[in-house]
Amino acid sequence: MVKIDQITLPDFPLLLAPMEDVSDPPFRAVCKDNGADLMYTEFISSEGLIRDAIKSRQKLDIFDYERPVGIQIFGGDEEALALSARIVEAVNPDLLDINFGCPVKKVAMKGAGAGVLKDVDLMVRLTAAVVKSTTLPVTVKTRLGWDDNSKNIEEVAERLQDCGIKALAIHGRTRAQMYKGEADWTLIAKVKNNPRIHIPVFGNGDIDSPQKAADYKNRYGVDGIMIGRAAIGYPWIFREIRHYLNTGELLAPPTLEERVEVARKHLRKSLEWKGPIAGINEMRRHYANYLKGLPNIKEYRNRLVTLKTMEEVEEVLDEVKEKYNGFVIERTAIELINYHEKCPV
């Protein structure tokens, strides 16, 4: 078992990464169904929470079936982060995570997210302010450093642990890399193997198959892995990894029926949480992923992205299920998209 303060997770837990405009409650619901052990919300601006911004406040929505679940905040001001931590505590998540890893220009260039990597002393002050302001377990997600000349993650890990954080998730790239090149897990392993480090260390970056998850588990010795882009449109990645770790065998890819039912549940949760207009509109980007691998599916996809009611969408999904009844979808490689290119922040 792995423990984050008083939170007990299974051996080698699989975490859903906090992804802006992705890790909302509807998406988290289908990931939880498929084996995510710990999930995080989209990141929330500390300034937005303090201003009572509607979008920031809505991101605080968590549900009992998601637990354990963490809320992630970001910002570059000690007082604002501390105050937002107290606001987060009021909705009773299982833990509070600080984002020191978001590479998006609008965040990093304002001295938040990965922008804090340029000033380790500031990172320490921000973390200490949050830890002192809440009774929740505090964790951090970050990157190796700002660029190749400042890969300071070993120092960062020690100093943040000294501040009182209870776990650390590390993405194996610098901010300068964004999502280019291959994630370097060797430095993540150095942090994990540092005799001074006694908190759980989770690796993140490029995990896109059960085989790679098992390989990285054995090669780098981390306490668990955090999965982000590979879960977009493919929440089954969690159950497939867990099955492979337990048995050494690959699960068959999800059937047509499973794909349609996940799309249906995602749609219903989306309408429940976002309302009839936003729920329908924002669900449209997911259909292509859920129906990937079906031949000549373009006609149905084109219809799905124009429909305006849940009933109409459900009818088309039923048509898809009937038309492709018995079709076996072959396994294809998961595409790790650079979702930040379309990130609204």
JSON list of N, CA, C and O in Angstrom, two decimals, residues 173-227:
[
{"chain": "A", "resi": 173, "resn": "ARG", "atom": "N", "xyz": [9.81, 16.29, -17.85]},
{"chain": "A", "resi": 173, "resn": "ARG", "atom": "CA", "xyz": [10.30, 17.28, -18.82]},
{"chain": "A", "resi": 173, "resn": "ARG", "atom": "C", "xyz": [10.52, 18.61, -18.12]},
{"chain": "A", "resi": 173, "resn": "ARG", "atom": "O", "xyz": [9.98, 18.85, -17.04]},
{"chain": "A", "resi": 174, "resn": "THR", "atom": "N", "xyz": [11.28, 19.48, -18.75]},
{"chain": "A", "resi": 174, "resn": "THR", "atom": "CA", "xyz": [11.40, 20.85, -18.27]},
{"chain": "A", "resi": 174, "resn": "THR", "atom": "C", "xyz": [10.27, 21.68, -18.85]},
{"chain": "A", "resi": 174, "resn": "THR", "atom": "O", "xyz": [9.56, 21.25, -19.77]},
{"chain": "A", "resi": 175, "resn": "ARG", "atom": "N", "xyz": [10.12, 22.89, -18.33]},
{"chain": "A", "resi": 175, "resn": "ARG", "atom": "CA", "xyz": [9.10, 23.77, -18.90]},
{"chain": "A", "resi": 175, "resn": "ARG", "atom": "C", "xyz": [9.44, 24.11, -20.34]},
{"chain": "A", "resi": 175, "resn": "ARG", "atom": "O", "xyz": [8.55, 24.18, -21.20]},
{"chain": "A", "resi": 176, "resn": "ALA", "atom": "N", "xyz": [10.74, 24.30, -20.63]},
{"chain": "A", "resi": 176, "resn": "ALA", "atom": "CA", "xyz": [11.15, 24.68, -21.98]},
{"chain": "A", "resi": 176, "resn": "ALA", "atom": "C", "xyz": [10.77, 23.61, -23.00]},
{"chain": "A", "resi": 176, "resn": "ALA", "atom": "O", "xyz": [10.49, 23.91, -24.16]},
{"chain": "A", "resi": 177, "resn": "GLN", "atom": "N", "xyz": [10.74, 22.37, -22.57]},
{"chain": "A", "resi": 177, "resn": "GLN", "atom": "CA", "xyz": [10.39, 21.27, -23.47]},
{"chain": "A", "resi": 177, "resn": "GLN", "atom": "C", "xyz": [8.91, 21.24, -23.80]},
{"chain": "A", "resi": 177, "resn": "GLN", "atom": "O", "xyz": [8.52, 20.64, -24.82]},
{"chain": "A", "resi": 178, "resn": "MET", "atom": "N", "xyz": [8.07, 21.82, -22.96]},
{"chain": "A", "resi": 178, "resn": "MET", "atom": "CA", "xyz": [6.63, 21.67, -23.10]},
{"chain": "A", "resi": 178, "resn": "MET", "atom": "C", "xyz": [6.30, 20.17, -23.14]},
{"chain": "A", "resi": 178, "resn": "MET", "atom": "O", "xyz": [6.48, 19.48, -22.17]},
{"chain": "A", "resi": 179, "resn": "TYR", "atom": "N", "xyz": [5.88, 19.66, -24.32]},
{"chain": "A", "resi": 179, "resn": "TYR", "atom": "CA", "xyz": [5.63, 18.22, -24.46]},
{"chain": "A", "resi": 179, "resn": "TYR", "atom": "C", "xyz": [6.48, 17.62, -25.58]},
{"chain": "A", "resi": 179, "resn": "TYR", "atom": "O", "xyz": [6.17, 16.55, -26.10]},
{"chain": "A", "resi": 180, "resn": "LYS", "atom": "N", "xyz": [7.55, 18.31, -25.92]},
{"chain": "A", "resi": 180, "resn": "LYS", "atom": "CA", "xyz": [8.41, 17.83, -26.99]},
{"chain": "A", "resi": 180, "resn": "LYS", "atom": "C", "xyz": [9.45, 16.84, -26.45]},
{"chain": "A", "resi": 180, "resn": "LYS", "atom": "O", "xyz": [9.80, 16.86, -25.28]},
{"chain": "A", "resi": 181, "resn": "GLY", "atom": "N", "xyz": [9.95, 16.01, -27.35]},
{"chain": "A", "resi": 181, "resn": "GLY", "atom": "CA", "xyz": [10.97, 15.04, -26.94]},
{"chain": "A", "resi": 181, "resn": "GLY", "atom": "C", "xyz": [10.38, 13.97, -26.04]},
{"chain": "A", "resi": 181, "resn": "GLY", "atom": "O", "xyz": [9.17, 13.84, -25.87]},
{"chain": "A", "resi": 182, "resn": "GLU", "atom": "N", "xyz": [11.26, 13.21, -25.44]},
{"chain": "A", "resi": 182, "resn": "GLU", "atom": "CA", "xyz": [10.86, 12.10, -24.58]},
{"chain": "A", "resi": 182, "resn": "GLU", "atom": "C", "xyz": [11.03, 12.50, -23.12]},
{"chain": "A", "resi": 182, "resn": "GLU", "atom": "O", "xyz": [12.00, 13.14, -22.74]},
{"chain": "A", "resi": 183, "resn": "ALA", "atom": "N", "xyz": [10.06, 12.15, -22.30]},
{"chain": "A", "resi": 183, "resn": "ALA", "atom": "CA", "xyz": [10.17, 12.44, -20.87]},
{"chain": "A", "resi": 183, "resn": "ALA", "atom": "C", "xyz": [11.34, 11.67, -20.27]},
{"chain": "A", "resi": 183, "resn": "ALA", "atom": "O", "xyz": [11.54, 10.50, -20.56]},
{"chain": "A", "resi": 184, "resn": "ASP", "atom": "N", "xyz": [12.12, 12.35, -19.44]},
{"chain": "A", "resi": 184, "resn": "ASP", "atom": "CA", "xyz": [13.31, 11.77, -18.81]},
{"chain": "A", "resi": 184, "resn": "ASP", "atom": "C", "xyz": [12.96, 11.35, -17.38]},
{"chain": "A", "resi": 184, "resn": "ASP", "atom": "O", "xyz": [12.81, 12.19, -16.50]},
{"chain": "A", "resi": 185, "resn": "TRP", "atom": "N", "xyz": [12.84, 10.05, -17.19]},
{"chain": "A", "resi": 185, "resn": "TRP", "atom": "CA", "xyz": [12.47, 9.54, -15.87]},
{"chain": "A", "resi": 185, "resn": "TRP", "atom": "C", "xyz": [13.69, 9.25, -14.99]},
{"chain": "A", "resi": 185, "resn": "TRP", "atom": "O", "xyz": [13.53, 8.87, -13.83]},
{"chain": "A", "resi": 186, "resn": "THR", "atom": "N", "xyz": [14.89, 9.43, -15.52]},
{"chain": "A", "resi": 186, "resn": "THR", "atom": "CA", "xyz": [16.07, 9.12, -14.71]},
{"chain": "A", "resi": 186, "resn": "THR", "atom": "C", "xyz": [16.18, 10.05, -13.51]},
{"chain": "A", "resi": 186, "resn": "THR", "atom": "O", "xyz": [16.57, 9.63, -12.41]},
{"chain": "A", "resi": 187, "resn": "LEU", "atom": "N", "xyz": [15.83, 11.33, -13.70]},
{"chain": "A", "resi": 187, "resn": "LEU", "atom": "CA", "xyz": [15.87, 12.26, -12.57]},
{"chain": "A", "resi": 187, "resn": "LEU", "atom": "C", "xyz": [14.74, 11.99, -11.58]},
{"chain": "A", "resi": 187, "resn": "LEU", "atom": "O", "xyz": [14.90, 12.22, -10.38]},
{"chain": "A", "resi": 188, "resn": "ILE", "atom": "N", "xyz": [13.61, 11.51, -12.08]},
{"chain": "A", "resi": 188, "resn": "ILE", "atom": "CA", "xyz": [12.53, 11.12, -11.17]},
{"chain": "A", "resi": 188, "resn": "ILE", "atom": "C", "xyz": [13.01, 9.98, -10.29]},
{"chain": "A", "resi": 188, "resn": "ILE", "atom": "O", "xyz": [12.77, 9.95, -9.08]},
{"chain": "A", "resi": 189, "resn": "ALA", "atom": "N", "xyz": [13.72, 9.03, -10.90]},
{"chain": "A", "resi": 189, "resn": "ALA", "atom": "CA", "xyz": [14.26, 7.90, -10.13]},
{"chain": "A", "resi": 189, "resn": "ALA", "atom": "C", "xyz": [15.28, 8.37, -9.09]},
{"chain": "A", "resi": 189, "resn": "ALA", "atom": "O", "xyz": [15.34, 7.83, -7.97]},
{"chain": "A", "resi": 190, "resn": "LYS", "atom": "N", "xyz": [16.08, 9.38, -9.43]},
{"chain": "A", "resi": 190, "resn": "LYS", "atom": "CA", "xyz": [17.05, 9.90, -8.47]},
{"chain": "A", "resi": 190, "resn": "LYS", "atom": "C", "xyz": [16.36, 10.49, -7.25]},
{"chain": "A", "resi": 190, "resn": "LYS", "atom": "O", "xyz": [16.82, 10.33, -6.11]},
{"chain": "A", "resi": 191, "resn": "VAL", "atom": "N", "xyz": [15.26, 11.18, -7.49]},
{"chain": "A", "resi": 191, "resn": "VAL", "atom": "CA", "xyz": [14.49, 11.72, -6.37]},
{"chain": "A", "resi": 191, "resn": "VAL", "atom": "C", "xyz": [13.95, 10.58, -5.51]},
{"chain": "A", "resi": 191, "resn": "VAL", "atom": "O", "xyz": [14.07, 10.60, -4.28]},
{"chain": "A", "resi": 192, "resn": "LYS", "atom": "N", "xyz": [13.37, 9.57, -6.16]},
{"chain": "A", "resi": 192, "resn": "LYS", "atom": "CA", "xyz": [12.80, 8.45, -5.42]},
{"chain": "A", "resi": 192, "resn": "LYS", "atom": "C", "xyz": [13.88, 7.73, -4.61]},
{"chain": "A", "resi": 192, "resn": "LYS", "atom": "O", "xyz": [13.62, 7.29, -3.47]},
{"chain": "A", "resi": 193, "resn": "ASN", "atom": "N", "xyz": [15.06, 7.59, -5.16]},
{"chain": "A", "resi": 193, "resn": "ASN", "atom": "CA", "xyz": [16.13, 6.85, -4.49]},
{"chain": "A", "resi": 193, "resn": "ASN", "atom": "C", "xyz": [16.97, 7.68, -3.55]},
{"chain": "A", "resi": 193, "resn": "ASN", "atom": "O", "xyz": [17.90, 7.17, -2.92]},
{"chain": "A", "resi": 194, "resn": "ASN", "atom": "N", "xyz": [16.66, 8.96, -3.45]},
{"chain": "A", "resi": 194, "resn": "ASN", "atom": "CA", "xyz": [17.36, 9.84, -2.51]},
{"chain": "A", "resi": 194, "resn": "ASN", "atom": "C", "xyz": [17.03, 9.40, -1.08]},
{"chain": "A", "resi": 194, "resn": "ASN", "atom": "O", "xyz": [15.86, 9.36, -0.69]},
{"chain": "A", "resi": 195, "resn": "PRO", "atom": "N", "xyz": [18.03, 9.03, -0.28]},
{"chain": "A", "resi": 195, "resn": "PRO", "atom": "CA", "xyz": [17.74, 8.54, 1.08]},
{"chain": "A", "resi": 195, "resn": "PRO", "atom": "C", "xyz": [17.04, 9.56, 1.98]},
{"chain": "A", "resi": 195, "resn": "PRO", "atom": "O", "xyz": [16.43, 9.18, 2.98]},
{"chain": "A", "resi": 196, "resn": "ARG", "atom": "N", "xyz": [17.11, 10.83, 1.60]},
{"chain": "A", "resi": 196, "resn": "ARG", "atom": "CA", "xyz": [16.43, 11.86, 2.39]},
{"chain": "A", "resi": 196, "resn": "ARG", "atom": "C", "xyz": [14.93, 11.89, 2.12]},
{"chain": "A", "resi": 196, "resn": "ARG", "atom": "O", "xyz": [14.16, 12.41, 2.92]},
{"chain": "A", "resi": 197, "resn": "ILE", "atom": "N", "xyz": [14.51, 11.37, 0.97]},
{"chain": "A", "resi": 197, "resn": "ILE", "atom": "CA", "xyz": [13.10, 11.46, 0.58]},
{"chain": "A", "resi": 197, "resn": "ILE", "atom": "C", "xyz": [12.32, 10.28, 1.15]},
{"chain": "A", "resi": 197, "resn": "ILE", "atom": "O", "xyz": [12.64, 9.13, 0.90]},
{"chain": "A", "resi": 198, "resn": "HIS", "atom": "N", "xyz": [11.27, 10.60, 1.91]},
{"chain": "A", "resi": 198, "resn": "HIS", "atom": "CA", "xyz": [10.46, 9.52, 2.50]},
{"chain": "A", "resi": 198, "resn": "HIS", "atom": "C", "xyz": [8.99, 9.65, 2.11]},
{"chain": "A", "resi": 198, "resn": "HIS", "atom": "O", "xyz": [8.18, 8.80, 2.51]},
{"chain": "A", "resi": 199, "resn": "ILE", "atom": "N", "xyz": [8.62, 10.66, 1.33]},
{"chain": "A", "resi": 199, "resn": "ILE", "atom": "CA", "xyz": [7.24, 10.78, 0.86]},
{"chain": "A", "resi": 199, "resn": "ILE", "atom": "C", "xyz": [7.09, 10.02, -0.46]},
{"chain": "A", "resi": 199, "resn": "ILE", "atom": "O", "xyz": [8.07, 9.77, -1.16]},
{"chain": "A", "resi": 200, "resn": "PRO", "atom": "N", "xyz": [5.86, 9.64, -0.83]},
{"chain": "A", "resi": 200, "resn": "PRO", "atom": "CA", "xyz": [5.66, 8.97, -2.12]},
{"chain": "A", "resi": 200, "resn": "PRO", "atom": "C", "xyz": [6.05, 9.87, -3.29]},
{"chain": "A", "resi": 200, "resn": "PRO", "atom": "O", "xyz": [5.80, 11.08, -3.28]},
{"chain": "A", "resi": 201, "resn": "VAL", "atom": "N", "xyz": [6.68, 9.27, -4.29]},
{"chain": "A", "resi": 201, "resn": "VAL", "atom": "CA", "xyz": [7.08, 9.98, -5.51]},
{"chain": "A", "resi": 201, "resn": "VAL", "atom": "C", "xyz": [6.39, 9.30, -6.69]},
{"chain": "A", "resi": 201, "resn": "VAL", "atom": "O", "xyz": [6.57, 8.10, -6.93]},
{"chain": "A", "resi": 202, "resn": "PHE", "atom": "N", "xyz": [5.61, 10.08, -7.43]},
{"chain": "A", "resi": 202, "resn": "PHE", "atom": "CA", "xyz": [4.87, 9.56, -8.58]},
{"chain": "A", "resi": 202, "resn": "PHE", "atom": "C", "xyz": [5.47, 10.11, -9.87]},
{"chain": "A", "resi": 202, "resn": "PHE", "atom": "O", "xyz": [5.79, 11.30, -9.97]},
{"chain": "A", "resi": 203, "resn": "GLY", "atom": "N", "xyz": [5.64, 9.22, -10.84]},
{"chain": "A", "resi": 203, "resn": "GLY", "atom": "CA", "xyz": [6.20, 9.62, -12.13]},
{"chain": "A", "resi": 203, "resn": "GLY", "atom": "C", "xyz": [5.10, 9.93, -13.12]},
{"chain": "A", "resi": 203, "resn": "GLY", "atom": "O", "xyz": [4.03, 9.32, -13.11]},
{"chain": "A", "resi": 204, "resn": "ASN", "atom": "N", "xyz": [5.39, 10.90, -14.01]},
{"chain": "A", "resi": 204, "resn": "ASN", "atom": "CA", "xyz": [4.41, 11.33, -15.00]},
{"chain": "A", "resi": 204, "resn": "ASN", "atom": "C", "xyz": [5.14, 11.67, -16.30]},
{"chain": "A", "resi": 204, "resn": "ASN", "atom": "O", "xyz": [6.23, 12.23, -16.27]},
{"chain": "A", "resi": 205, "resn": "GLY", "atom": "N", "xyz": [4.51, 11.29, -17.42]},
{"chain": "A", "resi": 205, "resn": "GLY", "atom": "CA", "xyz": [5.07, 11.65, -18.71]},
{"chain": "A", "resi": 205, "resn": "GLY", "atom": "C", "xyz": [5.24, 10.46, -19.63]},
{"chain": "A", "resi": 205, "resn": "GLY", "atom": "O", "xyz": [6.01, 9.53, -19.35]},
{"chain": "A", "resi": 206, "resn": "ASP", "atom": "N", "xyz": [4.46, 10.44, -20.73]},
{"chain": "A", "resi": 206, "resn": "ASP", "atom": "CA", "xyz": [4.61, 9.48, -21.83]},
{"chain": "A", "resi": 206, "resn": "ASP", "atom": "C", "xyz": [4.11, 8.08, -21.54]},
{"chain": "A", "resi": 206, "resn": "ASP", "atom": "O", "xyz": [4.34, 7.17, -22.34]},
{"chain": "A", "resi": 207, "resn": "ILE", "atom": "N", "xyz": [3.43, 7.84, -20.42]},
{"chain": "A", "resi": 207, "resn": "ILE", "atom": "CA", "xyz": [2.87, 6.51, -20.19]},
{"chain": "A", "resi": 207, "resn": "ILE", "atom": "C", "xyz": [1.66, 6.34, -21.09]},
{"chain": "A", "resi": 207, "resn": "ILE", "atom": "O", "xyz": [0.62, 6.97, -20.90]},
{"chain": "A", "resi": 208, "resn": "ASP", "atom": "N", "xyz": [1.78, 5.47, -22.09]},
{"chain": "A", "resi": 208, "resn": "ASP", "atom": "CA", "xyz": [0.70, 5.31, -23.07]},
{"chain": "A", "resi": 208, "resn": "ASP", "atom": "C", "xyz": [0.34, 3.85, -23.33]},
{"chain": "A", "resi": 208, "resn": "ASP", "atom": "O", "xyz": [-0.39, 3.55, -24.27]},
{"chain": "A", "resi": 209, "resn": "SER", "atom": "N", "xyz": [0.83, 2.94, -22.49]},
{"chain": "A", "resi": 209, "resn": "SER", "atom": "CA", "xyz": [0.50, 1.53, -22.67]},
{"chain": "A", "resi": 209, "resn": "SER", "atom": "C", "xyz": [0.76, 0.77, -21.38]},
{"chain": "A", "resi": 209, "resn": "SER", "atom": "O", "xyz": [1.58, 1.20, -20.55]},
{"chain": "A", "resi": 210, "resn": "PRO", "atom": "N", "xyz": [0.09, -0.35, -21.18]},
{"chain": "A", "resi": 210, "resn": "PRO", "atom": "CA", "xyz": [0.37, -1.18, -20.00]},
{"chain": "A", "resi": 210, "resn": "PRO", "atom": "C", "xyz": [1.82, -1.64, -19.94]},
{"chain": "A", "resi": 210, "resn": "PRO", "atom": "O", "xyz": [2.43, -1.69, -18.87]},
{"chain": "A", "resi": 211, "resn": "GLN", "atom": "N", "xyz": [2.39, -1.97, -21.11]},
{"chain": "A", "resi": 211, "resn": "GLN", "atom": "CA", "xyz": [3.78, -2.45, -21.13]},
{"chain": "A", "resi": 211, "resn": "GLN", "atom": "C", "xyz": [4.75, -1.37, -20.65]},
{"chain": "A", "resi": 211, "resn": "GLN", "atom": "O", "xyz": [5.67, -1.65, -19.89]},
{"chain": "A", "resi": 212, "resn": "LYS", "atom": "N", "xyz": [4.53, -0.14, -21.09]},
{"chain": "A", "resi": 212, "resn": "LYS", "atom": "CA", "xyz": [5.43, 0.93, -20.67]},
{"chain": "A", "resi": 212, "resn": "LYS", "atom": "C", "xyz": [5.25, 1.21, -19.18]},
{"chain": "A", "resi": 212, "resn": "LYS", "atom": "O", "xyz": [6.23, 1.48, -18.47]},
{"chain": "A", "resi": 213, "resn": "ALA", "atom": "N", "xyz": [4.03, 1.14, -18.69]},
{"chain": "A", "resi": 213, "resn": "ALA", "atom": "CA", "xyz": [3.79, 1.36, -17.26]},
{"chain": "A", "resi": 213, "resn": "ALA", "atom": "C", "xyz": [4.56, 0.33, -16.43]},
{"chain": "A", "resi": 213, "resn": "ALA", "atom": "O", "xyz": [5.21, 0.67, -15.44]},
{"chain": "A", "resi": 214, "resn": "ALA", "atom": "N", "xyz": [4.50, -0.94, -16.84]},
{"chain": "A", "resi": 214, "resn": "ALA", "atom": "CA", "xyz": [5.21, -1.99, -16.11]},
{"chain": "A", "resi": 214, "resn": "ALA", "atom": "C", "xyz": [6.72, -1.80, -16.21]},
{"chain": "A", "resi": 214, "resn": "ALA", "atom": "O", "xyz": [7.46, -1.97, -15.22]},
{"chain": "A", "resi": 215, "resn": "ASP", "atom": "N", "xyz": [7.20, -1.45, -17.39]},
{"chain": "A", "resi": 215, "resn": "ASP", "atom": "CA", "xyz": [8.62, -1.23, -17.61]},
{"chain": "A", "resi": 215, "resn": "ASP", "atom": "C", "xyz": [9.14, -0.10, -16.73]},
{"chain": "A", "resi": 215, "resn": "ASP", "atom": "O", "xyz": [10.17, -0.23, -16.05]},
{"chain": "A", "resi": 216, "resn": "TYR", "atom": "N", "xyz": [8.42, 1.02, -16.71]},
{"chain": "A", "resi": 216, "resn": "TYR", "atom": "CA", "xyz": [8.85, 2.17, -15.92]},
{"chain": "A", "resi": 216, "resn": "TYR", "atom": "C", "xyz": [8.74, 1.89, -14.43]},
{"chain": "A", "resi": 216, "resn": "TYR", "atom": "O", "xyz": [9.56, 2.39, -13.64]},
{"chain": "A", "resi": 217, "resn": "LYS", "atom": "N", "xyz": [7.75, 1.13, -14.03]},
{"chain": "A", "resi": 217, "resn": "LYS", "atom": "CA", "xyz": [7.64, 0.74, -12.62]},
{"chain": "A", "resi": 217, "resn": "LYS", "atom": "C", "xyz": [8.88, -0.01, -12.19]},
{"chain": "A", "resi": 217, "resn": "LYS", "atom": "O", "xyz": [9.47, 0.28, -11.13]},
{"chain": "A", "resi": 218, "resn": "ASN", "atom": "N", "xyz": [9.30, -0.97, -12.99]},
{"chain": "A", "resi": 218, "resn": "ASN", "atom": "CA", "xyz": [10.46, -1.79, -12.63]},
{"chain": "A", "resi": 218, "resn": "ASN", "atom": "C", "xyz": [11.78, -1.04, -12.80]},
{"chain": "A", "resi": 218, "resn": "ASN", "atom": "O", "xyz": [12.70, -1.21, -12.01]},
{"chain": "A", "resi": 219, "resn": "ARG", "atom": "N", "xyz": [11.85, -0.23, -13.83]},
{"chain": "A", "resi": 219, "resn": "ARG", "atom": "CA", "xyz": [13.11, 0.44, -14.15]},
{"chain": "A", "resi": 219, "resn": "ARG", "atom": "C", "xyz": [13.41, 1.61, -13.20]},
{"chain": "A", "resi": 219, "resn": "ARG", "atom": "O", "xyz": [14.56, 1.83, -12.81]},
{"chain": "A", "resi": 220, "resn": "TYR", "atom": "N", "xyz": [12.37, 2.36, -12.82]},
{"chain": "A", "resi": 220, "resn": "TYR", "atom": "CA", "xyz": [12.61, 3.60, -12.07]},
{"chain": "A", "resi": 220, "resn": "TYR", "atom": "C", "xyz": [12.16, 3.54, -10.62]},
{"chain": "A", "resi": 220, "resn": "TYR", "atom": "O", "xyz": [12.50, 4.42, -9.84]},
{"chain": "A", "resi": 221, "resn": "GLY", "atom": "N", "xyz": [11.41, 2.53, -10.23]},
{"chain": "A", "resi": 221, "resn": "GLY", "atom": "CA", "xyz": [11.10, 2.31, -8.82]},
{"chain": "A", "resi": 221, "resn": "GLY", "atom": "C", "xyz": [10.20, 3.32, -8.17]},
{"chain": "A", "resi": 221, "resn": "GLY", "atom": "O", "xyz": [10.19, 3.44, -6.93]},
{"chain": "A", "resi": 222, "resn": "VAL", "atom": "N", "xyz": [9.43, 4.07, -8.96]},
{"chain": "A", "resi": 222, "resn": "VAL", "atom": "CA", "xyz": [8.54, 5.07, -8.38]},
{"chain": "A", "resi": 222, "resn": "VAL", "atom": "C", "xyz": [7.41, 4.40, -7.61]},
{"chain": "A", "resi": 222, "resn": "VAL", "atom": "O", "xyz": [7.15, 3.20, -7.77]},
{"chain": "A", "resi": 223, "resn": "ASP", "atom": "N", "xyz": [6.72, 5.19, -6.79]},
{"chain": "A", "resi": 223, "resn": "ASP", "atom": "CA", "xyz": [5.65, 4.63, -5.96]},
{"chain": "A", "resi": 223, "resn": "ASP", "atom": "C", "xyz": [4.35, 4.44, -6.73]},
{"chain": "A", "resi": 223, "resn": "ASP", "atom": "O", "xyz": [3.47, 3.69, -6.30]},
{"chain": "A", "resi": 224, "resn": "GLY", "atom": "N", "xyz": [4.20, 5.11, -7.86]},
{"chain": "A", "resi": 224, "resn": "GLY", "atom": "CA", "xyz": [3.01, 5.00, -8.68]},
{"chain": "A", "resi": 224, "resn": "GLY", "atom": "C", "xyz": [3.19, 5.89, -9.89]},
{"chain": "A", "resi": 224, "resn": "GLY", "atom": "O", "xyz": [4.22, 6.58, -10.03]},
{"chain": "A", "resi": 225, "resn": "ILE", "atom": "N", "xyz": [2.22, 5.87, -10.78]},
{"chain": "A", "resi": 225, "resn": "ILE", "atom": "CA", "xyz": [2.34, 6.70, -11.98]},
{"chain": "A", "resi": 225, "resn": "ILE", "atom": "C", "xyz": [1.09, 7.56, -12.13]},
{"chain": "A", "resi": 225, "resn": "ILE", "atom": "O", "xyz": [-0.01, 7.18, -11.74]},
{"chain": "A", "resi": 226, "resn": "MET", "atom": "N", "xyz": [1.31, 8.73, -12.71]},
{"chain": "A", "resi": 226, "resn": "MET", "atom": "CA", "xyz": [0.23, 9.66, -13.01]},
{"chain": "A", "resi": 226, "resn": "MET", "atom": "C", "xyz": [0.02, 9.67, -14.52]},
{"chain": "A", "resi": 226, "resn": "MET", "atom": "O", "xyz": [0.98, 9.85, -15.28]},
{"chain": "A", "resi": 227, "resn": "ILE", "atom": "N", "xyz": [-1.21, 9.46, -14.94]},
{"chain": "A", "resi": 227, "resn": "ILE", "atom": "CA", "xyz": [-1.53, 9.36, -16.36]},
{"chain": "A", "resi": 227, "resn": "ILE", "atom": "C", "xyz": [-2.38, 10.56, -16.76]},
{"chain": "A", "resi": 227, "resn": "ILE", "atom": "O", "xyz": [-3.37, 10.88, -16.10]}
]
